[in-house]
XYZ file of C-alpha atoms in Angstrom:
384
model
C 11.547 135.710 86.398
C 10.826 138.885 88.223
C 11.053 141.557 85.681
C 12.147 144.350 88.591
C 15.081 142.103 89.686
C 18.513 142.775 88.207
C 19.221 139.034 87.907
C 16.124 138.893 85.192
C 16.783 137.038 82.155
C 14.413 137.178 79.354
C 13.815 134.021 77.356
C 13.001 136.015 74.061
C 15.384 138.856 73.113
C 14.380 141.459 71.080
C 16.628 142.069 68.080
C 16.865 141.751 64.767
C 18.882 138.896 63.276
C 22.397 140.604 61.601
C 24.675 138.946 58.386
C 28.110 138.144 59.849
C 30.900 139.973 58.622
C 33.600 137.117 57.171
C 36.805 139.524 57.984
C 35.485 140.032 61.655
C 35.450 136.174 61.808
C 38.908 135.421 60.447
C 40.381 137.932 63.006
C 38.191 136.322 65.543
C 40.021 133.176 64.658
C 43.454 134.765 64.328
C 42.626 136.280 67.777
C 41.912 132.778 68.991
C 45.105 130.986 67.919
C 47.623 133.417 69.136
C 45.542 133.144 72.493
C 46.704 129.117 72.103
C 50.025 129.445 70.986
C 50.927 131.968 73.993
C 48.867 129.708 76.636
C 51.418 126.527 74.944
C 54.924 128.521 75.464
C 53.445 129.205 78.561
C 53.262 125.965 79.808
C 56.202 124.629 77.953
C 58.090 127.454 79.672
C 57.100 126.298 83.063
C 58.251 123.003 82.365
C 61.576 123.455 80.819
C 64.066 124.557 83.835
C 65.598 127.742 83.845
C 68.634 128.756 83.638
C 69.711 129.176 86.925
C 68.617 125.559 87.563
C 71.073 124.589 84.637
C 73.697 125.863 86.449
C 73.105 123.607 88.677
C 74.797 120.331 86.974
C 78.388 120.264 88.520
C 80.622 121.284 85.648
C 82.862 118.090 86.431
C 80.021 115.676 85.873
C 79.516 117.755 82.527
C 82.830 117.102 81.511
C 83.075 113.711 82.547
C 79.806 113.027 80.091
C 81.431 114.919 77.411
C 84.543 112.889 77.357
C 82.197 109.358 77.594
C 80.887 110.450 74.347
C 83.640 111.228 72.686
C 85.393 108.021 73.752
C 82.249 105.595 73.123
C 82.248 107.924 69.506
C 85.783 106.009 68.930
C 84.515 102.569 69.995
C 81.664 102.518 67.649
C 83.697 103.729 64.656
C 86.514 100.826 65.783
C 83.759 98.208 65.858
C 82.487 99.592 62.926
C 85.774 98.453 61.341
C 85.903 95.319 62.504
C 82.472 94.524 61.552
C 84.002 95.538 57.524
C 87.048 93.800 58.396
C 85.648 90.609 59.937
C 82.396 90.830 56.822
C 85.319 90.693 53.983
C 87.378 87.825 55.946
C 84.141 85.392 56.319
C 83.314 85.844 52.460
C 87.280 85.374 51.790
C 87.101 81.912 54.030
C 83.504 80.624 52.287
C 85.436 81.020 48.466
C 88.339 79.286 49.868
C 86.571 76.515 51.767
C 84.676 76.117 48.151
C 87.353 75.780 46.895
C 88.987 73.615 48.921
C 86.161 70.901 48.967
C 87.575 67.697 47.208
C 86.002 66.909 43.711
C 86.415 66.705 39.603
C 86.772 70.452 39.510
C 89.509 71.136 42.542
C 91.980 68.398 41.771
C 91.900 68.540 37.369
C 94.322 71.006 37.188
C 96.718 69.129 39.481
C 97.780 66.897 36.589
C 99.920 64.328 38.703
C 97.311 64.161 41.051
C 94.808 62.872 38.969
C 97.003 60.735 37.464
C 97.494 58.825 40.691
C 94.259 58.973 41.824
C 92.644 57.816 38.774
C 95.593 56.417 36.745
C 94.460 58.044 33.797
C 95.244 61.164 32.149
C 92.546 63.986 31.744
C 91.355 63.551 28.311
C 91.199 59.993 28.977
C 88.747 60.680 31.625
C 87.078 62.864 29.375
C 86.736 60.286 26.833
C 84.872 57.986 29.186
C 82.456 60.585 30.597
C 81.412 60.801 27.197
C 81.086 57.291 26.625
C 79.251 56.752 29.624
C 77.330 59.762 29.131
C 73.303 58.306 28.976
C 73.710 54.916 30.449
C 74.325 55.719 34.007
C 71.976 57.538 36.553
C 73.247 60.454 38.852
C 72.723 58.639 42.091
C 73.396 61.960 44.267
C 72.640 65.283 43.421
C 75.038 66.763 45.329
C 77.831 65.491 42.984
C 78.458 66.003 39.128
C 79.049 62.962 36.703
C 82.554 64.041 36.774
C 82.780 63.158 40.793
C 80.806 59.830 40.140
C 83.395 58.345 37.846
C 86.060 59.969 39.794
C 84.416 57.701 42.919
C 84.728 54.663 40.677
C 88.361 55.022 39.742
C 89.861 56.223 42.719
C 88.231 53.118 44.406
C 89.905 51.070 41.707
C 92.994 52.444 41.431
C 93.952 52.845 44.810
C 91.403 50.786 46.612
C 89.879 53.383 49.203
C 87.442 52.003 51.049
C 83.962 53.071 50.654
C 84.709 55.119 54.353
C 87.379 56.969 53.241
C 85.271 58.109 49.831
C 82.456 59.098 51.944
C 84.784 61.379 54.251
C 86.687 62.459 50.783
C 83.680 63.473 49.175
C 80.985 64.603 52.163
C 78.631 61.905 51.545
C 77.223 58.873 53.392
C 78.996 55.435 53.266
C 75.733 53.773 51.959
C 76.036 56.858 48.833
C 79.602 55.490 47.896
C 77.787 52.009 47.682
C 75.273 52.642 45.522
C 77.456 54.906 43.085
C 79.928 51.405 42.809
C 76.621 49.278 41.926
C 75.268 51.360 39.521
C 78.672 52.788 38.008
C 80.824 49.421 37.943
C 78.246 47.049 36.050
C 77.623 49.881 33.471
C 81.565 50.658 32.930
C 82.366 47.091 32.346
C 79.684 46.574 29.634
C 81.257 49.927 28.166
C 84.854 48.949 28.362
C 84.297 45.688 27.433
C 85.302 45.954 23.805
C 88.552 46.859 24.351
C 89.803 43.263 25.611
C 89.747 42.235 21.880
C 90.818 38.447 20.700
C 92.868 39.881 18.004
C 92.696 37.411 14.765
C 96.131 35.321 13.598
C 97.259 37.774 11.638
C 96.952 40.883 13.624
C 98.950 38.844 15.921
C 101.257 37.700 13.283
C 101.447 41.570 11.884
C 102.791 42.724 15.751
C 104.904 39.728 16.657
C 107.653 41.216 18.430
C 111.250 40.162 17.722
C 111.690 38.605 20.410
C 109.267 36.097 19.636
C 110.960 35.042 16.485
C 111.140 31.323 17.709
C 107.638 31.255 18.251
C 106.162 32.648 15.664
C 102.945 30.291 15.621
C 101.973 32.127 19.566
C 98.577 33.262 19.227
C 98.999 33.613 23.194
C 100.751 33.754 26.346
C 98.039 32.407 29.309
C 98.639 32.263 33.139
C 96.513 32.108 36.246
C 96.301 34.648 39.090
C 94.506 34.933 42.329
C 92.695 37.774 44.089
C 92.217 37.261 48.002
C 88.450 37.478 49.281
C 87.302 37.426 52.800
C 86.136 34.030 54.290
C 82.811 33.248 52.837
C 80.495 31.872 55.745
C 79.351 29.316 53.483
C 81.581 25.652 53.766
C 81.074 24.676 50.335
C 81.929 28.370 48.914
C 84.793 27.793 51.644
C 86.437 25.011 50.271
C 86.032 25.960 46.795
C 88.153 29.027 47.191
C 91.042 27.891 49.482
C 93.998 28.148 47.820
C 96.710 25.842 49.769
C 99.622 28.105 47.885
C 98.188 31.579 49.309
C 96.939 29.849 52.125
C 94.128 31.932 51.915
C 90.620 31.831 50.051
C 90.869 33.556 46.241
C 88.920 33.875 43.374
C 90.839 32.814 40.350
C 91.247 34.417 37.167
C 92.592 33.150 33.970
C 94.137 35.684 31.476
C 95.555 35.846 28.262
C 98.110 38.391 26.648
C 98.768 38.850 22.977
C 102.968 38.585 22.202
C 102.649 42.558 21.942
C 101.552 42.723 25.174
C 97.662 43.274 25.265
C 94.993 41.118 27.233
C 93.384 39.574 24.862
C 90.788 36.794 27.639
C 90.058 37.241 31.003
C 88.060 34.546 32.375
C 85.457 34.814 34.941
C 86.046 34.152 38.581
C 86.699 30.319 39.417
C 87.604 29.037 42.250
C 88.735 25.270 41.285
C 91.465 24.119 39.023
C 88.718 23.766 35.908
C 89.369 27.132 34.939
C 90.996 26.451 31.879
C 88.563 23.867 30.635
C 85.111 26.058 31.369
C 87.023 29.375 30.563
C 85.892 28.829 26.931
C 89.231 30.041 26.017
C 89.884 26.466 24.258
C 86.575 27.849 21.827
C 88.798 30.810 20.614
C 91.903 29.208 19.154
C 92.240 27.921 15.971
C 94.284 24.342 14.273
C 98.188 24.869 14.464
C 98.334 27.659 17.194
C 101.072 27.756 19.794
C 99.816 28.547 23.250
C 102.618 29.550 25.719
C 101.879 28.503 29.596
C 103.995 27.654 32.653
C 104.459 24.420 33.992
C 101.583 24.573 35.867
C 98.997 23.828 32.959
C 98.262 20.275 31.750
C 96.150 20.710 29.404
C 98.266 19.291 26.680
C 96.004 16.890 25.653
C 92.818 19.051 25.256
C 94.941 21.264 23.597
C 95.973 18.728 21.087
C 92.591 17.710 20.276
C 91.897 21.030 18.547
C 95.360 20.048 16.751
C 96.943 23.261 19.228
C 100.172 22.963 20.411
C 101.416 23.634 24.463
C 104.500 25.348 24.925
C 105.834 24.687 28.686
C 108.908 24.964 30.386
C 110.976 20.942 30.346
C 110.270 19.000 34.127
C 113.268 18.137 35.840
C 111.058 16.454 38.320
C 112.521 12.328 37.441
C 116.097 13.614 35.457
C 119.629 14.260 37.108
C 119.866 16.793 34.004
C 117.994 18.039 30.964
C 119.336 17.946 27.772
C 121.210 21.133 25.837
C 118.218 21.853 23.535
C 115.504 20.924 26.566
C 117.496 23.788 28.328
C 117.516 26.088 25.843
C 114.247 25.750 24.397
C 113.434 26.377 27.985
C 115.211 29.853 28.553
C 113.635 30.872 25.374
C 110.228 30.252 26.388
C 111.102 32.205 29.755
C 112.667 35.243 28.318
C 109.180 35.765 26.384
C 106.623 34.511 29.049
C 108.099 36.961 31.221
C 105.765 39.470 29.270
C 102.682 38.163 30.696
C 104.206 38.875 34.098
C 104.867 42.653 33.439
C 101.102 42.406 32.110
C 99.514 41.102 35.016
C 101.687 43.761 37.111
C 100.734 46.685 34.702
C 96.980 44.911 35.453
C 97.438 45.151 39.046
C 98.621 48.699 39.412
C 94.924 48.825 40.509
C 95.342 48.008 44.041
C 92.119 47.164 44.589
C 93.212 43.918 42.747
C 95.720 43.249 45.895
C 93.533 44.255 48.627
C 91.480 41.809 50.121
C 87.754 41.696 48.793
C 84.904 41.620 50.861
C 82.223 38.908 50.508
C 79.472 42.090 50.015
C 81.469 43.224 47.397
C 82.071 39.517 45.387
C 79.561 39.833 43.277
C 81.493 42.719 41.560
C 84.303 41.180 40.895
C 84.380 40.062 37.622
C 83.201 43.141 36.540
C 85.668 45.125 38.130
C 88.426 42.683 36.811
C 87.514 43.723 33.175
C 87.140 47.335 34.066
C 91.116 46.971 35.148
C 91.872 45.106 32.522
C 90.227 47.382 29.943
C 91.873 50.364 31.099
C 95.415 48.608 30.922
C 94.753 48.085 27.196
C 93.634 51.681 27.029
C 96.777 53.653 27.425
C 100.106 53.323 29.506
C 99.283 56.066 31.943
C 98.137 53.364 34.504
C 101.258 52.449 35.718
C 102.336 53.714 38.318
C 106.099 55.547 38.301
């Protein structure tokens, strides 16, 4: 604080306050920046090595990097490739695996295929979608209407077990089920119609030639059997056993029109009353001929309703049978034969000749008239 001293500094200096000049500031700041930039090169310069350190990297290690680029350059442009490649060959194998997935849409076009899968021709299967069309649920989601009813007939038709469908058609076995419970009632309510008691003179009107002997047939009955599983039940046991098959069956009695259509089936029996509680004794009128093998006595309940049996002579009790018995007897086996080829048309549907389980009893009769139904339908169930 010594004013004398050289190191004195004032606290109050004496001058008058001055306007600052803007250009002398910008240069100021100009001056300032270029100060920064040249302290920054500086310092980068210091860092960055010089060249006589670069020539320190051995020229063969600079070579040998040179040519590991180049050559990991190719890699990456092969895998590139591949990656394309590989991309376009995993699109090509999801279309074809689409494609290749068994259903309605995959097997349509394949017109003997479907035939013997289904047994019917396409716009036959068309026909029923529409007529089923409303009165049947979608049970899965995951297949179309189309693949429902193709489940149904291919179970019919060639009797696939509900394993197989599931495998076929990438579902669960208990899926397969419940599309046969809810499809099966439903189509035989549908189909039902078409196994038509036709009236005497429709019959009359298509009596074939061969019938011209019996020319009073309003129908040719027989009985078949279709094997079931051993029911656990004694009485159900017994009922069913059939000592001929030696096995248990469920018996069905049908009827055929002399031009060849089933005109009755009966429901399932499984004791020799099936011709009495049929009810087919209800549908035939005074002065009809019934044709039957031996098998059927019902002779007397026919001739109450004033109906008369045709059956093949007994030889059972004569060293011979007389010209006429004979011949009236070849006659009336030449033209029964034509329930045979019925019933065989009928049971193109092998699930008819595979062996029923007791779960699946309770369908039977329904799945009977289905069969029988579609046999009336068209020709393109049989088999060639």
């Amino acid at each position: 604080m010594d004013i004398d001293s050289p190191d004195f500094v004032p606290s109050v200096f004496a001058y008058t306050a001055q306007r600052e000049d803007p250009q002398f500031n910008r240069k100021r700041r100009r001056d300032e920046s270029t100060i920064r930039q040249l302290s920054d090169e500086t310092s980068l310069s210091e860092q960055l090595p010089s060249a006589e350190e670069e020539d320190l990297i051995p020229r063969y290690e600079y070579n040998s990097l040179c040519e590991r680029y180049n050559q990991l350059q190719e890699e990456c442009a092969s895998l590139r490739q591949d990656v394309t490649r590989l991309t376009a060959e995993n699109e090509r194998l999801r279309e074809d695996l689409k494609a290749s997935r068994f259903c309605y849409n995959t097997i349509r076009s394949d017109i003997p295929q479907f035939l013997f899968l289904t047994g019917l021709q396409i716009i036959v299967f068309n026909w029923l979608i529409q007529k089923l069309s409303g009165t049947v649920d979608t049970v899965c989601k995951k297949l179309s209407l189309q693949d429902h009813l193709l489940v149904v007939l291919m179970k019919l038709k060639i009797g696939f077990s509900n394993k197989y469908l599931a495998y076929k058609f990438n579902v669960s076995n208990s899926t397969i089920s419940n599309i046969c419970r809810a499809w099966i009632p439903t189509m035989a309510t549908v189909l039902k119609p078409l196994i038509k008691w036709p009236s005497k003179g429709a019959v009359l009107k298509s009596l074939p030639h061969s019938f011209k002997n019996f020319k009073r047939c309003r129908c040719i009955i027989d009985c078949t059997g279709i094997f079931i599983d051993r029911p656990t039940n004694v009485t159900a046991r017994a009922q069913t056993w059939s000592n001929y098959k030696h096995s248990n069956t469920i018996k069905y009695l049908i009827g055929i029109s002399p031009a060849g259509a089933i005109t009755f089936i009966s429901s399932g029996w499984g004791d020799k009353q099936i011709t009495r509680e049929s009810g087919i004794l209800n549908l035939l009128e005074q002065n009809d001929e019934v044709l039957a093998d031996r098998g059927f006595l019902i002779r007397d309940d026919l001739a109450a309703l004033g109906v008369t049996l045709r059956i093949p002579s007994f030889t059972k009790g004569k060293k011979q049978l007389a010209a006429h018995e004979v011949d009236r007897s070849r006659q009336l086996s030449r033209v029964r034969i034509h329930v045979e080829c019925v019933i065989g048309r009928w049971k193109t549907f092998k699930i008819l000749q595979t062996v029923i389980p007791v779960s699946q009893v309770d369908m039977l009769d329904d799945i009977v008239i289905i069969c029988a139904a579609l046999t009336n339908l068209c020709n393109s169930v049989v088999t060639k």
